[in-house]
Amino acid sequence: MVEILIFLGAPGSGKGTQATNLADRYGYKHLSTGDMLRSNVKQNTELGIKAKKYMQNGDLVPDDLIIQMVTDFLTSLEENTVILDGFPRTEIQAKSLDLKIRSLKFNLSRVLYLDVGDKDVIDRLSSRGRDDDSYKLVVNRLKVYEKETAPLLDYYNSKKKLIRIEGGNTPEEVFSSILTNLSLEKKEVSR
Ligand code: AMP
């Protein structure tokens, strides 16, 4: 059975770091749509060329392009736990993921929401120095998050899948809270 674990949170909430740690520690697969897109941009693929202008502006890449990319990835999976980091980001993406999970007989296990205040997010993103992280773009990315992605919290909460994690603590504290919420401590200790 493929188990799907979703990380939700504003840009700069630390979900990439936490997802990478969790995947490394437990041998999970990790799909960061942002990383996959950046690699496509670097290699000048057709997808990369189409996605670039949206990414540079801090806007979302159109749903159809993203859904195709994620569907290709999901269809190729073997039995494992898979962390989705940066997807879904719109209600259309979430609904399409639901359908895909049903048709492939996967299980949506949990949606972890890393909750971080706006000020922390702006501080973190502005100090990162990535192309799309200049202050103006940071503000736009947060606006896009609030409008398009934040409604997914209700969406998954009503499905009883959402777990809220306090994301303002140190990375170690956040990680430990994730493990507790996923009941994973035992496995870590026994290693
Ligand atoms: P991230 O590294 O997750 O912050 O993603 C960087 C950029 O890639 C975003 O600002 C979007 O332009 C694009 N992106 C990543 N994931 C998605 C997605 N699920 N839907 C639309 N655009 C995305």
Short mmCIF file of C-alpha atoms and ligand atoms in Angstrom, two decimals:
data_model
loop_
_atom_site.label_atom_id
_atom_site.label_comp_id
_atom_site.label_asym_id
_atom_site.label_seq_id
_atom_site.Cartn_x
_atom_site.Cartn_y
_atom_site.Cartn_z
CA MET A 1 0.00 0.00 0.00
CA VAL A 2 1.25 3.48 -0.82
CA GLU A 3 0.66 5.85 2.12
CA ILE A 4 0.49 9.54 1.32
CA LEU A 5 1.63 12.12 3.84
CA ILE A 6 1.05 15.77 2.91
CA PHE A 7 2.99 18.70 4.32
CA LEU A 8 1.05 21.96 4.22
CA GLY A 9 2.27 25.37 5.25
CA ALA A 10 3.12 28.84 4.01
CA PRO A 11 6.28 29.33 1.99
CA GLY A 12 9.08 29.54 4.54
CA SER A 13 7.21 27.49 7.14
CA GLY A 14 10.05 24.95 7.16
CA LYS A 15 8.08 22.14 5.55
CA GLY A 16 10.84 21.40 3.02
CA THR A 17 13.42 20.91 5.77
CA GLN A 18 11.10 18.81 7.89
CA ALA A 19 9.93 16.70 4.97
CA THR A 20 13.54 16.03 3.93
CA ASN A 21 14.49 14.99 7.48
CA LEU A 22 11.52 12.71 7.85
CA ALA A 23 12.09 11.08 4.46
CA ASP A 24 15.81 10.54 5.18
CA ARG A 25 15.22 9.12 8.63
CA TYR A 26 12.44 6.70 7.71
CA GLY A 27 13.27 5.87 4.11
CA TYR A 28 10.17 7.58 2.77
CA LYS A 29 9.90 8.97 -0.73
CA HIS A 30 9.83 12.74 -0.89
CA LEU A 31 8.29 14.79 -3.68
CA SER A 32 8.95 18.51 -3.51
CA THR A 33 7.11 20.04 -6.45
CA GLY A 34 9.20 23.22 -6.04
CA ASP A 35 12.46 21.21 -6.34
CA MET A 36 11.13 19.24 -9.28
CA LEU A 37 10.10 22.44 -11.06
CA ARG A 38 13.44 24.12 -10.36
CA SER A 39 15.25 21.13 -11.80
CA ASN A 40 13.05 21.33 -14.92
CA VAL A 41 13.83 25.03 -15.25
CA LYS A 42 17.56 24.31 -14.95
CA GLN A 43 17.43 21.64 -17.61
CA ASN A 44 15.29 23.80 -19.90
CA THR A 45 12.65 21.13 -20.35
CA GLU A 46 9.33 22.01 -21.96
CA LEU A 47 7.74 22.07 -18.50
CA GLY A 48 10.59 24.18 -17.11
CA ILE A 49 10.25 26.75 -19.88
CA LYS A 50 6.51 27.04 -19.27
CA ALA A 51 6.83 27.16 -15.48
CA LYS A 52 9.66 29.67 -15.22
CA LYS A 53 7.74 32.93 -15.59
CA TYR A 54 5.21 31.97 -12.93
CA MET A 55 7.90 30.95 -10.49
CA GLN A 56 9.87 34.15 -11.04
CA ASN A 57 6.80 36.20 -10.17
CA GLY A 58 5.95 34.16 -7.09
CA ASP A 59 2.75 32.95 -8.76
CA LEU A 60 1.52 29.39 -8.93
CA VAL A 61 2.32 27.32 -12.00
CA PRO A 62 -0.99 26.40 -13.74
CA ASP A 63 -2.82 23.43 -12.24
CA ASP A 64 -2.80 21.29 -15.38
CA LEU A 65 1.01 21.36 -15.64
CA ILE A 66 1.47 20.53 -11.96
CA ILE A 67 -1.18 17.82 -11.91
CA GLN A 68 0.42 16.12 -14.92
CA MET A 69 3.84 16.22 -13.27
CA VAL A 70 2.58 14.82 -9.96
CA THR A 71 0.40 12.18 -11.66
CA ASP A 72 3.43 10.87 -13.55
CA PHE A 73 5.30 10.61 -10.26
CA LEU A 74 2.45 8.91 -8.35
CA THR A 75 1.77 6.39 -11.08
CA SER A 76 5.37 5.19 -10.94
CA LEU A 77 5.37 4.49 -7.20
CA GLU A 78 6.04 1.22 -5.47
CA GLU A 79 4.84 0.36 -1.97
CA ASN A 80 6.11 3.01 0.45
CA THR A 81 5.19 6.13 2.37
CA VAL A 82 5.39 9.22 0.20
CA ILE A 83 5.68 12.77 1.45
CA LEU A 84 4.11 15.42 -0.75
CA ASP A 85 5.80 18.74 -0.04
CA GLY A 86 4.36 21.76 -1.85
CA PHE A 87 1.44 19.87 -3.38
CA PRO A 88 -1.50 20.26 -3.39
CA ARG A 89 -1.58 24.05 -3.35
CA THR A 90 -5.06 24.69 -4.78
CA GLU A 91 -8.45 23.11 -4.32
CA ILE A 92 -8.36 21.83 -7.90
CA GLN A 93 -5.06 20.08 -7.16
CA ALA A 94 -6.45 18.62 -3.92
CA LYS A 95 -9.53 17.23 -5.64
CA SER A 96 -7.47 15.79 -8.44
CA LEU A 97 -5.18 14.16 -5.86
CA ASP A 98 -8.21 12.63 -4.11
CA LEU A 99 -9.33 11.05 -7.36
CA LYS A 100 -5.84 9.77 -8.11
CA ILE A 101 -5.49 8.31 -4.60
CA ARG A 102 -8.79 6.50 -5.04
CA SER A 103 -8.06 5.16 -8.51
CA LEU A 104 -4.57 3.93 -7.57
CA LYS A 105 -5.86 2.51 -4.25
CA PHE A 106 -3.43 4.58 -2.19
CA ASN A 107 -4.18 5.78 1.33
CA LEU A 108 -4.11 9.41 2.44
CA SER A 109 -2.69 9.00 5.90
CA ARG A 110 -2.22 12.52 7.34
CA VAL A 111 -1.91 16.16 6.40
CA LEU A 112 0.64 17.93 8.58
CA TYR A 113 0.14 21.67 8.78
CA LEU A 114 3.21 23.63 9.88
CA ASP A 115 1.74 26.73 11.41
CA VAL A 116 4.10 29.72 11.42
CA GLY A 117 3.23 33.41 11.91
CA ASP A 118 3.48 35.81 8.95
CA LYS A 119 6.33 37.79 10.47
CA ASP A 120 8.50 34.69 10.91
CA VAL A 121 7.77 33.64 7.37
CA ILE A 122 8.76 37.02 5.92
CA ASP A 123 11.97 37.07 7.99
CA ARG A 124 12.89 33.55 6.92
CA LEU A 125 12.14 34.03 3.24
CA SER A 126 13.82 37.40 2.92
CA SER A 127 17.05 36.01 4.35
CA ARG A 128 17.11 32.98 2.06
CA GLY A 129 18.40 34.86 -0.97
CA ARG A 130 16.72 32.74 -3.64
CA ASP A 131 15.77 34.45 -6.94
CA ASP A 132 12.10 34.60 -6.08
CA ASP A 133 12.62 35.63 -2.50
CA SER A 134 13.07 39.36 -2.75
CA TYR A 135 10.72 41.14 -0.39
CA LYS A 136 8.09 42.09 -2.97
CA LEU A 137 7.89 38.54 -4.20
CA VAL A 138 7.74 37.18 -0.68
CA VAL A 139 4.67 39.28 -0.04
CA ASN A 140 3.09 38.08 -3.28
CA ARG A 141 3.84 34.44 -2.45
CA LEU A 142 2.18 34.87 0.93
CA LYS A 143 -0.86 36.46 -0.70
CA VAL A 144 -1.11 33.59 -3.15
CA TYR A 145 -0.77 31.14 -0.26
CA GLU A 146 -3.59 32.81 1.70
CA LYS A 147 -5.91 32.90 -1.28
CA GLU A 148 -5.22 29.56 -2.97
CA THR A 149 -3.66 27.22 -0.41
CA ALA A 150 -4.93 28.21 3.04
CA PRO A 151 -8.49 27.02 2.16
CA LEU A 152 -7.05 23.49 1.99
CA LEU A 153 -6.75 23.55 5.79
CA ASP A 154 -10.54 23.43 6.06
CA TYR A 155 -10.72 20.95 3.23
CA TYR A 156 -8.51 18.42 5.04
CA ASN A 157 -9.81 19.29 8.47
CA SER A 158 -13.32 18.32 7.39
CA LYS A 159 -11.89 15.00 6.20
CA LYS A 160 -10.37 14.54 9.70
CA LYS A 161 -6.88 14.31 8.23
CA LEU A 162 -5.34 17.57 9.43
CA ILE A 163 -2.76 17.77 12.20
CA ARG A 164 -1.57 21.21 13.25
CA ILE A 165 2.07 21.48 14.25
CA GLU A 166 3.48 24.58 15.94
CA GLY A 167 6.05 25.62 13.35
CA GLY A 168 7.51 28.63 15.17
CA ASN A 169 9.78 26.49 17.40
CA THR A 170 13.31 25.33 16.58
CA PRO A 171 13.66 22.82 13.72
CA GLU A 172 14.51 20.09 16.28
CA GLU A 173 11.40 20.84 18.32
CA VAL A 174 9.22 20.89 15.22
CA PHE A 175 10.67 17.57 14.07
CA SER A 176 10.08 15.97 17.43
CA SER A 177 6.49 17.21 17.43
CA ILE A 178 5.98 15.69 13.98
CA LEU A 179 7.28 12.33 15.18
CA THR A 180 5.00 12.42 18.22
CA ASN A 181 1.98 13.26 16.11
CA LEU A 182 2.74 10.46 13.68
CA SER A 183 3.46 8.06 16.60
CA LEU A 184 6.92 7.46 15.23
CA GLU A 185 9.11 7.78 18.35
CA LYS A 186 9.29 4.07 18.99
CA LYS A 187 10.71 3.35 15.60
CA GLU A 188 13.37 6.02 16.07
CA VAL A 189 14.42 4.73 19.50
CA SER A 190 14.64 1.13 18.34
CA ARG A 191 17.08 1.97 15.56
P1 AMP B 1 8.35 25.99 -3.35
O1 AMP B 1 9.79 25.63 -3.41
O2 AMP B 1 7.48 24.86 -2.89
O3 AMP B 1 8.09 27.25 -2.58
O4 AMP B 1 7.89 26.29 -4.85
C1 AMP B 1 8.52 27.30 -5.63
C2 AMP B 1 7.57 27.76 -6.74
O5 AMP B 1 7.22 26.64 -7.58
C3 AMP B 1 6.23 28.31 -6.25
O6 AMP B 1 6.32 29.66 -5.90
C4 AMP B 1 5.36 28.07 -7.48
O7 AMP B 1 5.63 29.03 -8.47
C5 AMP B 1 5.86 26.73 -7.99
N1 AMP B 1 5.10 25.59 -7.40
C6 AMP B 1 5.57 24.61 -6.58
N2 AMP B 1 4.60 23.73 -6.25
C7 AMP B 1 3.49 24.15 -6.90
C8 AMP B 1 2.15 23.69 -6.97
N3 AMP B 1 1.75 22.59 -6.29
N4 AMP B 1 1.27 24.38 -7.73
C9 AMP B 1 1.65 25.47 -8.42
N5 AMP B 1 2.88 25.97 -8.39
C10 AMP B 1 3.81 25.33 -7.65
#
